[in-house]
mmCIF file of C-alpha atoms (C1' of nucleotides) in Angstrom:
data_model
loop_
_atom_site.group_PDB
_atom_site.id
_atom_site.type_symbol
_atom_site.label_atom_id
_atom_site.label_comp_id
_atom_site.label_asym_id
_atom_site.label_seq_id
_atom_site.Cartn_x
_atom_site.Cartn_y
_atom_site.Cartn_z
ATOM 1 C CA MET A 1 0.197 0.080 -0.171
ATOM 2 C CA ASP A 2 1.821 3.325 -1.054
ATOM 3 C CA SER A 3 1.457 6.243 1.301
ATOM 4 C CA ALA A 4 -0.989 8.065 -0.292
ATOM 5 C CA SER A 5 -3.700 5.838 -0.603
ATOM 6 C CA ALA A 6 -2.925 4.821 3.300
ATOM 7 C CA ALA A 7 -3.847 8.986 3.708
ATOM 8 C CA ALA A 8 -6.907 8.652 1.508
ATOM 9 C CA SER A 9 -8.316 5.905 2.621
ATOM 10 C CA ALA A 10 -6.773 3.213 5.602
ATOM 11 C CA PRO A 11 -6.971 4.747 9.062
ATOM 12 C CA ALA A 12 -3.923 6.041 10.110
ATOM 13 C CA PRO A 13 -1.973 3.808 11.964
ATOM 14 C CA ARG A 14 -1.255 6.860 15.029
ATOM 15 C CA THR A 15 -5.326 6.381 15.536
ATOM 16 C CA ASP A 16 -5.655 3.715 17.500
ATOM 17 C CA ALA A 17 -5.382 3.106 20.686
ATOM 18 C CA LEU A 18 -2.383 0.920 21.214
ATOM 19 C CA THR A 19 -0.215 3.044 18.828
ATOM 20 C CA LEU A 20 -1.089 6.154 20.684
ATOM 21 C CA GLU A 21 -0.054 4.719 23.985
ATOM 22 C CA VAL A 22 2.755 3.558 22.782
ATOM 23 C CA VAL A 23 4.399 7.552 21.310
ATOM 24 C CA GLU A 24 2.697 8.876 24.715
ATOM 25 C CA LEU A 25 4.867 6.322 26.973
ATOM 26 C CA ILE A 26 7.729 7.114 24.534
ATOM 27 C CA GLY A 27 7.551 10.418 24.718
ATOM 28 C CA THR A 28 7.363 10.002 28.675
ATOM 29 C CA VAL A 29 10.358 7.891 28.093
ATOM 30 C CA VAL A 30 12.274 10.940 26.106
ATOM 31 C CA ALA A 31 11.113 13.493 28.854
ATOM 32 C CA ARG A 32 13.114 11.274 31.819
ATOM 33 C CA TYR A 33 15.926 10.888 29.443
ATOM 34 C CA HIS A 34 16.210 14.530 29.167
ATOM 35 C CA ASP A 35 15.606 15.338 32.292
ATOM 36 C CA GLU A 36 18.187 13.281 33.528
ATOM 37 C CA TYR A 37 21.098 14.006 30.870
ATOM 38 C CA GLU A 38 20.216 18.171 31.835
ATOM 39 C CA GLU A 39 20.291 17.287 35.473
ATOM 40 C CA ALA A 40 23.942 15.361 35.154
ATOM 41 C CA ALA A 41 25.575 17.903 32.915
ATOM 42 C CA ALA A 42 24.283 20.470 35.423
ATOM 43 C CA GLN A 43 26.040 18.567 38.446
ATOM 44 C CA HIS A 44 29.491 19.140 36.178
ATOM 45 C CA SER A 45 28.554 22.979 35.970
ATOM 46 C CA LEU A 46 27.823 22.222 32.186
ATOM 47 C CA THR A 47 24.931 23.022 30.092
ATOM 48 C CA GLY A 48 23.532 20.393 27.910
ATOM 49 C CA ALA A 49 24.811 21.629 24.556
ATOM 50 C CA GLN A 50 28.363 21.611 26.234
ATOM 51 C CA ALA A 51 28.193 17.956 27.784
ATOM 52 C CA ARG A 52 26.615 16.912 24.515
ATOM 53 C CA VAL A 53 30.089 18.467 22.588
ATOM 54 C CA LEU A 54 31.981 17.527 25.233
ATOM 55 C CA GLY A 55 30.849 13.756 25.087
ATOM 56 C CA LEU A 56 31.333 14.022 21.294
ATOM 57 C CA LEU A 57 34.844 15.281 21.152
ATOM 58 C CA THR A 58 35.686 11.968 24.051
ATOM 59 C CA LEU A 59 34.902 9.753 21.260
ATOM 60 C CA GLU A 60 36.385 11.483 18.471
ATOM 61 C CA PRO A 61 38.497 15.038 17.612
ATOM 62 C CA MET A 62 36.729 16.626 15.196
ATOM 63 C CA PRO A 63 36.167 20.075 12.854
ATOM 64 C CA MET A 64 33.773 22.806 14.171
ATOM 65 C CA ARG A 65 31.974 21.912 11.439
ATOM 66 C CA ARG A 66 31.270 18.423 12.030
ATOM 67 C CA ILE A 67 30.039 19.097 15.526
ATOM 68 C CA ALA A 68 27.698 21.461 13.858
ATOM 69 C CA GLN A 69 26.590 18.660 11.831
ATOM 70 C CA LYS A 70 26.415 16.629 14.445
ATOM 71 C CA LEU A 71 24.031 18.941 16.668
ATOM 72 C CA LYS A 72 22.306 19.781 13.737
ATOM 73 C CA CYS A 73 23.160 23.639 14.221
ATOM 74 C CA GLU A 74 24.607 26.011 12.748
ATOM 75 C CA PRO A 75 28.563 26.230 12.723
ATOM 76 C CA SER A 76 28.629 29.929 14.132
ATOM 77 C CA ASN A 77 27.253 28.154 17.616
ATOM 78 C CA VAL A 78 29.556 25.952 17.878
ATOM 79 C CA THR A 79 32.129 28.937 18.000
ATOM 80 C CA GLY A 80 30.482 29.839 21.541
ATOM 81 C CA ILE A 81 29.713 26.783 22.693
ATOM 82 C CA VAL A 82 33.445 25.319 22.139
ATOM 83 C CA ASP A 83 34.755 28.606 23.680
ATOM 84 C CA ARG A 84 33.183 28.351 26.949
ATOM 85 C CA LEU A 85 34.579 24.671 27.060
ATOM 86 C CA GLU A 86 38.160 25.982 26.536
ATOM 87 C CA VAL A 87 37.851 28.422 28.731
ATOM 88 C CA ARG A 88 37.324 25.567 31.365
ATOM 89 C CA GLY A 89 40.137 23.939 30.411
ATOM 90 C CA LEU A 90 37.974 21.374 28.934
ATOM 91 C CA VAL A 91 38.853 21.378 25.249
ATOM 92 C CA GLU A 92 41.129 23.086 23.202
ATOM 93 C CA ARG A 93 41.424 23.696 19.231
ATOM 94 C CA ARG A 94 44.117 22.391 17.238
ATOM 95 C CA PRO A 95 45.352 22.670 13.703
ATOM 96 C CA ASP A 96 44.960 20.346 10.922
ATOM 97 C CA PRO A 97 47.917 19.658 9.639
ATOM 98 C CA ALA A 98 45.957 18.567 5.988
ATOM 99 C CA ASP A 99 44.031 22.271 5.920
ATOM 100 C CA ARG A 100 44.990 25.352 7.332
ATOM 101 C CA ARG A 101 41.346 26.150 7.280
ATOM 102 C CA VAL A 102 40.535 23.742 9.478
ATOM 103 C CA LYS A 103 40.586 23.824 13.543
ATOM 104 C CA LEU A 104 39.941 20.497 15.395
ATOM 105 C CA ALA A 105 38.869 20.579 18.468
ATOM 106 C CA ALA A 106 39.965 17.855 21.053
ATOM 107 C CA PRO A 107 39.139 17.250 24.752
ATOM 108 C CA THR A 108 42.033 17.722 27.364
ATOM 109 C CA ALA A 109 42.669 15.329 29.768
ATOM 110 C CA GLN A 110 40.309 16.971 32.287
ATOM 111 C CA GLY A 111 37.537 17.358 30.060
ATOM 112 C CA ARG A 112 37.855 13.530 28.972
ATOM 113 C CA GLU A 113 37.384 13.299 33.111
ATOM 114 C CA THR A 114 34.885 14.964 33.552
ATOM 115 C CA ALA A 115 33.084 13.056 30.429
ATOM 116 C CA ARG A 116 33.816 9.560 32.051
ATOM 117 C CA ARG A 117 32.299 10.951 34.990
ATOM 118 C CA LEU A 118 29.532 12.590 33.300
ATOM 119 C CA ARG A 119 28.469 9.212 31.869
ATOM 120 C CA ASP A 120 28.942 7.301 35.033
ATOM 121 C CA SER A 121 26.257 10.148 36.618
ATOM 122 C CA LEU A 122 23.412 9.206 33.892
ATOM 123 C CA ASP A 123 21.274 6.821 35.695
ATOM 124 C CA PHE A 124 19.018 6.350 33.350
ATOM 125 C CA ALA A 125 20.913 2.853 32.497
ATOM 126 C CA ARG A 126 20.426 1.434 35.858
ATOM 127 C CA GLU A 127 17.276 2.711 37.135
ATOM 128 C CA PRO A 128 14.657 2.147 34.293
ATOM 129 C CA LEU A 129 16.308 -0.584 32.773
ATOM 130 C CA ALA A 130 16.918 -2.929 35.504
ATOM 131 C CA GLN A 131 13.243 -3.534 36.348
ATOM 132 C CA LEU A 132 13.386 -5.790 33.071
ATOM 133 C CA SER A 133 15.393 -9.017 32.796
ATOM 134 C CA THR A 134 18.307 -9.854 30.520
ATOM 135 C CA GLU A 135 15.811 -11.589 28.113
ATOM 136 C CA GLU A 136 13.440 -8.351 28.479
ATOM 137 C CA ARG A 137 15.904 -6.078 27.492
ATOM 138 C CA THR A 138 16.673 -8.461 24.101
ATOM 139 C CA VAL A 139 13.563 -8.620 23.453
ATOM 140 C CA LEU A 140 13.542 -4.444 23.537
ATOM 141 C CA ARG A 141 16.863 -3.724 21.665
ATOM 142 C CA ASP A 142 14.939 -5.697 18.875
ATOM 143 C CA LEU A 143 12.303 -3.260 18.865
ATOM 144 C CA LEU A 144 13.494 -0.678 19.180
ATOM 145 C CA ARG A 145 16.084 -0.901 16.136
ATOM 146 C CA ARG A 146 13.507 -2.979 14.410
ATOM 147 C CA MET A 147 11.628 0.507 15.129
ATOM 148 C CA LEU A 148 14.551 3.169 13.783
ATOM 149 C CA GLY A 149 14.962 0.157 11.088
ATOM 150 C CA GLU A 150 18.423 -1.345 11.507
ATOM 151 C CA ALA A 151 20.599 1.773 10.794
ATOM 152 C CA GLY A 152 20.230 3.187 13.580
ATOM 153 C CA MET B 1 21.877 -5.271 47.858
ATOM 154 C CA ASP B 2 21.788 -1.642 49.264
ATOM 155 C CA SER B 3 23.445 1.578 46.762
ATOM 156 C CA ALA B 4 26.661 1.907 48.664
ATOM 157 C CA SER B 5 27.880 -2.093 48.275
ATOM 158 C CA ALA B 6 26.551 -2.536 44.989
ATOM 159 C CA ALA B 7 28.573 0.580 43.998
ATOM 160 C CA ALA B 8 31.749 -0.685 45.872
ATOM 161 C CA SER B 9 31.635 -4.010 44.881
ATOM 162 C CA ALA B 10 29.461 -5.805 42.442
ATOM 163 C CA PRO B 11 29.717 -4.874 38.548
ATOM 164 C CA ALA B 12 26.855 -1.666 37.485
ATOM 165 C CA PRO B 13 24.375 -2.979 35.213
ATOM 166 C CA ARG B 14 25.738 -0.397 32.261
ATOM 167 C CA THR B 15 28.444 -1.828 32.206
ATOM 168 C CA ASP B 16 26.653 -4.826 30.057
ATOM 169 C CA ALA B 17 27.363 -4.458 26.661
ATOM 170 C CA LEU B 18 22.724 -5.310 26.252
ATOM 171 C CA THR B 19 22.186 -2.593 28.452
ATOM 172 C CA LEU B 20 24.726 -0.169 26.993
ATOM 173 C CA GLU B 21 23.076 -1.026 23.021
ATOM 174 C CA VAL B 22 19.849 -0.565 25.008
ATOM 175 C CA VAL B 23 20.756 2.933 26.391
ATOM 176 C CA GLU B 24 21.874 3.453 22.803
ATOM 177 C CA LEU B 25 19.346 2.629 21.477
ATOM 178 C CA ILE B 26 17.067 4.740 23.506
ATOM 179 C CA GLY B 27 19.224 7.587 23.271
ATOM 180 C CA THR B 28 18.212 7.862 19.175
ATOM 181 C CA VAL B 29 14.897 7.256 20.179
ATOM 182 C CA VAL B 30 15.209 10.572 22.359
ATOM 183 C CA ALA B 31 17.296 12.534 19.179
ATOM 184 C CA ARG B 32 14.604 11.668 16.573
ATOM 185 C CA TYR B 33 11.774 12.433 18.575
ATOM 186 C CA HIS B 34 13.409 15.505 19.710
ATOM 187 C CA ASP B 35 14.335 16.814 16.093
ATOM 188 C CA GLU B 36 11.340 15.766 15.036
ATOM 189 C CA TYR B 37 9.183 17.715 17.431
ATOM 190 C CA GLU B 38 10.983 21.062 16.799
ATOM 191 C CA GLU B 39 10.645 20.649 13.259
ATOM 192 C CA ALA B 40 6.875 20.008 13.355
ATOM 193 C CA ALA B 41 7.072 23.434 15.928
ATOM 194 C CA ALA B 42 8.849 25.050 13.347
ATOM 195 C CA GLN B 43 6.407 24.316 10.128
ATOM 196 C CA HIS B 44 4.477 26.313 12.075
ATOM 197 C CA SER B 45 6.133 29.045 13.121
ATOM 198 C CA LEU B 46 6.433 27.968 17.244
ATOM 199 C CA THR B 47 9.306 27.321 19.313
ATOM 200 C CA GLY B 48 9.393 23.714 20.988
ATOM 201 C CA ALA B 49 8.906 25.483 23.734
ATOM 202 C CA GLN B 50 5.490 27.238 22.569
ATOM 203 C CA ALA B 51 4.492 24.513 20.958
ATOM 204 C CA ARG B 52 4.602 21.973 24.587
ATOM 205 C CA VAL B 53 2.653 24.760 25.826
ATOM 206 C CA LEU B 54 -0.203 25.417 23.565
ATOM 207 C CA GLY B 55 -0.406 21.418 23.548
ATOM 208 C CA LEU B 56 -0.892 21.467 27.661
ATOM 209 C CA LEU B 57 -3.033 23.949 27.035
ATOM 210 C CA THR B 58 -5.130 22.204 24.699
ATOM 211 C CA LEU B 59 -5.615 19.415 27.305
ATOM 212 C CA GLU B 60 -6.749 22.005 29.635
ATOM 213 C CA PRO B 61 -6.434 25.700 30.598
ATOM 214 C CA MET B 62 -4.545 26.191 33.756
ATOM 215 C CA PRO B 63 -2.439 29.180 35.357
ATOM 216 C CA MET B 64 0.568 30.162 34.800
ATOM 217 C CA ARG B 65 2.323 28.435 37.777
ATOM 218 C CA ARG B 66 1.197 25.418 37.018
ATOM 219 C CA ILE B 67 2.322 25.670 33.487
ATOM 220 C CA ALA B 68 5.569 26.479 34.995
ATOM 221 C CA GLN B 69 5.599 23.291 37.103
ATOM 222 C CA LYS B 70 4.684 21.076 33.754
ATOM 223 C CA LEU B 71 7.652 22.807 31.623
ATOM 224 C CA LYS B 72 9.891 22.211 35.103
ATOM 225 C CA CYS B 73 11.321 25.689 34.731
ATOM 226 C CA GLU B 74 10.653 29.343 36.480
ATOM 227 C CA PRO B 75 7.400 30.841 36.774
ATOM 228 C CA SER B 76 8.921 33.611 35.212
ATOM 229 C CA ASN B 77 9.901 32.570 31.579
ATOM 230 C CA VAL B 78 5.944 31.653 31.414
ATOM 231 C CA THR B 79 4.914 34.954 31.062
ATOM 232 C CA GLY B 80 7.317 35.345 28.005
ATOM 233 C CA ILE B 81 5.995 32.069 26.292
ATOM 234 C CA VAL B 82 2.473 33.059 27.242
ATOM 235 C CA ASP B 83 2.864 36.934 25.933
ATOM 236 C CA ARG B 84 4.519 35.603 22.360
ATOM 237 C CA LEU B 85 1.785 32.533 22.161
ATOM 238 C CA GLU B 86 -0.761 35.868 23.193
ATOM 239 C CA VAL B 87 0.185 38.335 20.596
ATOM 240 C CA ARG B 88 -0.506 35.841 17.605
ATOM 241 C CA GLY B 89 -3.573 34.848 19.126
ATOM 242 C CA LEU B 90 -3.199 31.239 20.074
ATOM 243 C CA VAL B 91 -3.450 32.088 23.645
ATOM 244 C CA GLU B 92 -5.801 34.145 25.892
ATOM 245 C CA ARG B 93 -5.109 35.334 29.460
ATOM 246 C CA ARG B 94 -8.930 34.867 32.006
ATOM 247 C CA PRO B 95 -9.312 36.009 35.059
ATOM 248 C CA ASP B 96 -9.846 33.184 37.885
ATOM 249 C CA PRO B 97 -13.222 33.736 39.019
ATOM 250 C CA ALA B 98 -11.856 32.104 42.546
ATOM 251 C CA ASP B 99 -9.076 34.004 42.625
ATOM 252 C CA ARG B 100 -7.949 37.459 41.631
ATOM 253 C CA ARG B 101 -4.261 36.946 42.188
ATOM 254 C CA VAL B 102 -4.438 34.157 39.303
ATOM 255 C CA LYS B 103 -4.908 34.067 35.312
ATOM 256 C CA LEU B 104 -6.108 31.154 33.879
ATOM 257 C CA ALA B 105 -4.212 30.651 30.221
ATOM 258 C CA ALA B 106 -6.493 28.730 27.319
ATOM 259 C CA PRO B 107 -6.203 28.430 23.687
ATOM 260 C CA THR B 108 -8.165 30.709 21.340
ATOM 261 C CA ALA B 109 -9.495 28.890 18.874
ATOM 262 C CA GLN B 110 -7.139 29.297 16.747
ATOM 263 C CA GLY B 111 -4.462 27.685 19.001
ATOM 264 C CA ARG B 112 -7.034 24.516 18.978
ATOM 265 C CA GLU B 113 -6.215 24.849 15.482
ATOM 266 C CA THR B 114 -2.786 25.350 15.459
ATOM 267 C CA ALA B 115 -2.287 22.903 18.085
ATOM 268 C CA ARG B 116 -4.522 20.172 15.849
ATOM 269 C CA ARG B 117 -2.617 20.680 12.575
ATOM 270 C CA LEU B 118 0.573 20.110 14.534
ATOM 271 C CA ARG B 119 -0.319 17.141 16.329
ATOM 272 C CA ASP B 120 -0.965 15.686 13.105
ATOM 273 C CA SER B 121 2.485 16.239 11.469
ATOM 274 C CA LEU B 122 3.966 14.965 14.380
ATOM 275 C CA ASP B 123 5.055 11.890 12.262
ATOM 276 C CA PHE B 124 6.797 9.819 14.695
ATOM 277 C CA ALA B 125 3.730 7.609 15.670
ATOM 278 C CA ARG B 126 3.122 6.698 12.143
ATOM 279 C CA GLU B 127 7.220 6.062 11.040
ATOM 280 C CA PRO B 128 8.886 3.827 13.163
ATOM 281 C CA LEU B 129 6.195 2.324 15.258
ATOM 282 C CA ALA B 130 4.429 1.206 11.457
ATOM 283 C CA GLN B 131 7.379 -0.905 11.210
ATOM 284 C CA LEU B 132 6.540 -3.278 13.971
ATOM 285 C CA SER B 133 3.183 -5.510 14.017
ATOM 286 C CA THR B 134 0.035 -5.121 16.403
ATOM 287 C CA GLU B 135 1.480 -7.797 18.598
ATOM 288 C CA GLU B 136 4.991 -6.231 18.783
ATOM 289 C CA ARG B 137 3.867 -2.841 19.849
ATOM 290 C CA THR B 138 1.896 -4.397 22.493
ATOM 291 C CA VAL B 139 5.448 -6.037 23.770
ATOM 292 C CA LEU B 140 6.603 -2.486 23.181
ATOM 293 C CA ARG B 141 4.269 -1.121 25.420
ATOM 294 C CA ASP B 142 4.420 -3.739 27.790
ATOM 295 C CA LEU B 143 8.381 -3.190 28.377
ATOM 296 C CA LEU B 144 8.375 0.252 27.901
ATOM 297 C CA ARG B 145 5.117 0.598 30.864
ATOM 298 C CA ARG B 146 7.679 -1.529 33.392
ATOM 299 C CA MET B 147 10.853 0.107 32.655
ATOM 300 C CA LEU B 148 8.811 3.016 33.699
ATOM 301 C CA GLY B 149 7.364 1.550 36.527
ATOM 302 C CA GLU B 150 3.681 1.676 36.134
ATOM 303 C CA ALA B 151 3.596 5.108 37.164
ATOM 304 C CA GLY B 152 4.422 6.595 33.785
ATOM 305 C "C1'" DT C 1 35.564 31.282 -6.533
ATOM 306 C "C1'" DA C 2 34.215 27.732 -2.717
ATOM 307 C "C1'" DT C 3 35.407 26.571 2.355
ATOM 308 C "C1'" DT C 4 36.207 27.099 7.017
ATOM 309 C "C1'" DG C 5 36.041 29.469 11.093
ATOM 310 C "C1'" DT C 6 34.409 33.496 13.361
ATOM 311 C "C1'" DT C 7 32.078 38.048 14.811
ATOM 312 C "C1'" DA C 8 28.176 40.856 14.729
ATOM 313 C "C1'" DT C 9 23.152 40.917 15.608
ATOM 314 C "C1'" DA C 10 18.444 39.960 17.262
ATOM 315 C "C1'" DC C 11 15.716 36.346 19.175
ATOM 316 C "C1'" DT C 12 14.178 32.994 22.635
ATOM 317 C "C1'" DC C 13 14.692 30.281 26.836
ATOM 318 C "C1'" DT C 14 16.345 29.545 31.011
ATOM 319 C "C1'" DA C 15 17.415 31.203 36.371
ATOM 320 C "C1'" DT C 16 17.495 34.750 40.087
ATOM 321 C "C1'" DA C 17 15.765 38.826 42.138
ATOM 322 C "C1'" DA C 18 12.933 42.358 43.309
ATOM 323 C "C1'" DC C 19 7.936 44.322 42.290
ATOM 324 C "C1'" DT C 20 2.593 44.299 42.648
ATOM 325 C "C1'" DA C 21 -1.822 42.930 43.453
ATOM 326 C "C1'" DT C 22 -4.480 39.914 45.699
ATOM 327 C "C1'" DA C 23 -4.871 36.228 49.688
ATOM 328 C "C1'" DT D 1 2.543 36.958 55.906
ATOM 329 C "C1'" DA D 2 2.380 34.475 52.205
ATOM 330 C "C1'" DT D 3 1.259 32.923 47.108
ATOM 331 C "C1'" DA D 4 0.466 34.767 41.947
ATOM 332 C "C1'" DG D 5 2.031 36.905 37.988
ATOM 333 C "C1'" DT D 6 5.139 39.972 36.665
ATOM 334 C "C1'" DT D 7 9.963 42.703 35.387
ATOM 335 C "C1'" DA D 8 14.359 43.614 35.486
ATOM 336 C "C1'" DT D 9 18.589 41.476 34.125
ATOM 337 C "C1'" DA D 10 22.359 38.264 32.570
ATOM 338 C "C1'" DG D 11 23.801 33.973 30.475
ATOM 339 C "C1'" DA D 12 23.480 30.461 26.918
ATOM 340 C "C1'" DG D 13 21.910 28.718 22.472
ATOM 341 C "C1'" DT D 14 19.938 29.254 18.037
ATOM 342 C "C1'" DA D 15 19.517 31.425 13.007
ATOM 343 C "C1'" DT D 16 21.105 34.931 9.912
ATOM 344 C "C1'" DA D 17 24.837 37.936 7.650
ATOM 345 C "C1'" DA D 18 29.040 39.245 6.536
ATOM 346 C "C1'" DC D 19 33.686 38.779 7.257
ATOM 347 C "C1'" DA D 20 39.102 36.764 7.119
ATOM 348 C "C1'" DA D 21 42.075 33.107 5.910
ATOM 349 C "C1'" DT D 22 42.695 29.453 3.486
ATOM 350 C "C1'" DA D 23 41.929 25.813 -0.370
#
DNA sequence: TATTGTTATACTCTATAACTATA
DNA sequence: TATAGTTATAGAGTATAACAATA
């Protein structure tokens, strides 16, 4: 069934009670996850955006432009976020040997340590998931994978 | 086992690969949900916060103070958000007959219509969940319920 | 010419503190 | 006196446009 005929004739999936409830539950998960993330960041005197950039750079140093792509924001915003992380000694800008226009942002030792403690303080993994058995977590993983289309 | 001894001796649940993957998948869901919500809001020239308040008031008119509690922000912020919704004719402030200090924020007819179109443009319910059968959605619902501790 | 990062500007969201009008 | 809402202020994130250095 193509999307046009589905929209025209069939009842949309979102209108059934089961789908609506799942969407609402996902909304609750999203809200809780977001709140916990902001709270964990605040405990280290970081904003959510600063924590996200620091976590990103801990995986791999990258050009300012690429950070903006990851954050889905304009490159001009990244300048300020990295500025504030740099002032606090958590991140540094390095020249890119291959292209002198590019600046590579990389975490300092202190930045990596802060990122590590930040990850540890995210209780989201423990609290709600601890209530599920290994088998149930496997089922949940597979359902989420399929929901997200395997690609992630 | 109390939390102190758990932290000191037992391996934390978050360290196993399965839990980490589920957490990462949830993170992906959260990011996608958030992006879609912001995009849908922007299509109606609303910010995320404005869209959330409008959606909230569509369920039930409420005092400014209560909006702040729902948004988990300071009451002073709500003044500005409702101001901007009111200028655009989407929301209005009404006196509370029972307490003259209170102002009840309520959506206008146009506000309700905008909120309705906003809900319809949220594809999150259709796209990812459409890939799951009714049975699978039921399993997902039950797992999310248990994860969130039944209370929601 | 095109691209990278930055600056300048303006708007929104946010918290804090002080103010007003009610209770 | 306590509470509801507002105002004033300052910091942070955001997009847009214009700029310098480099490709």
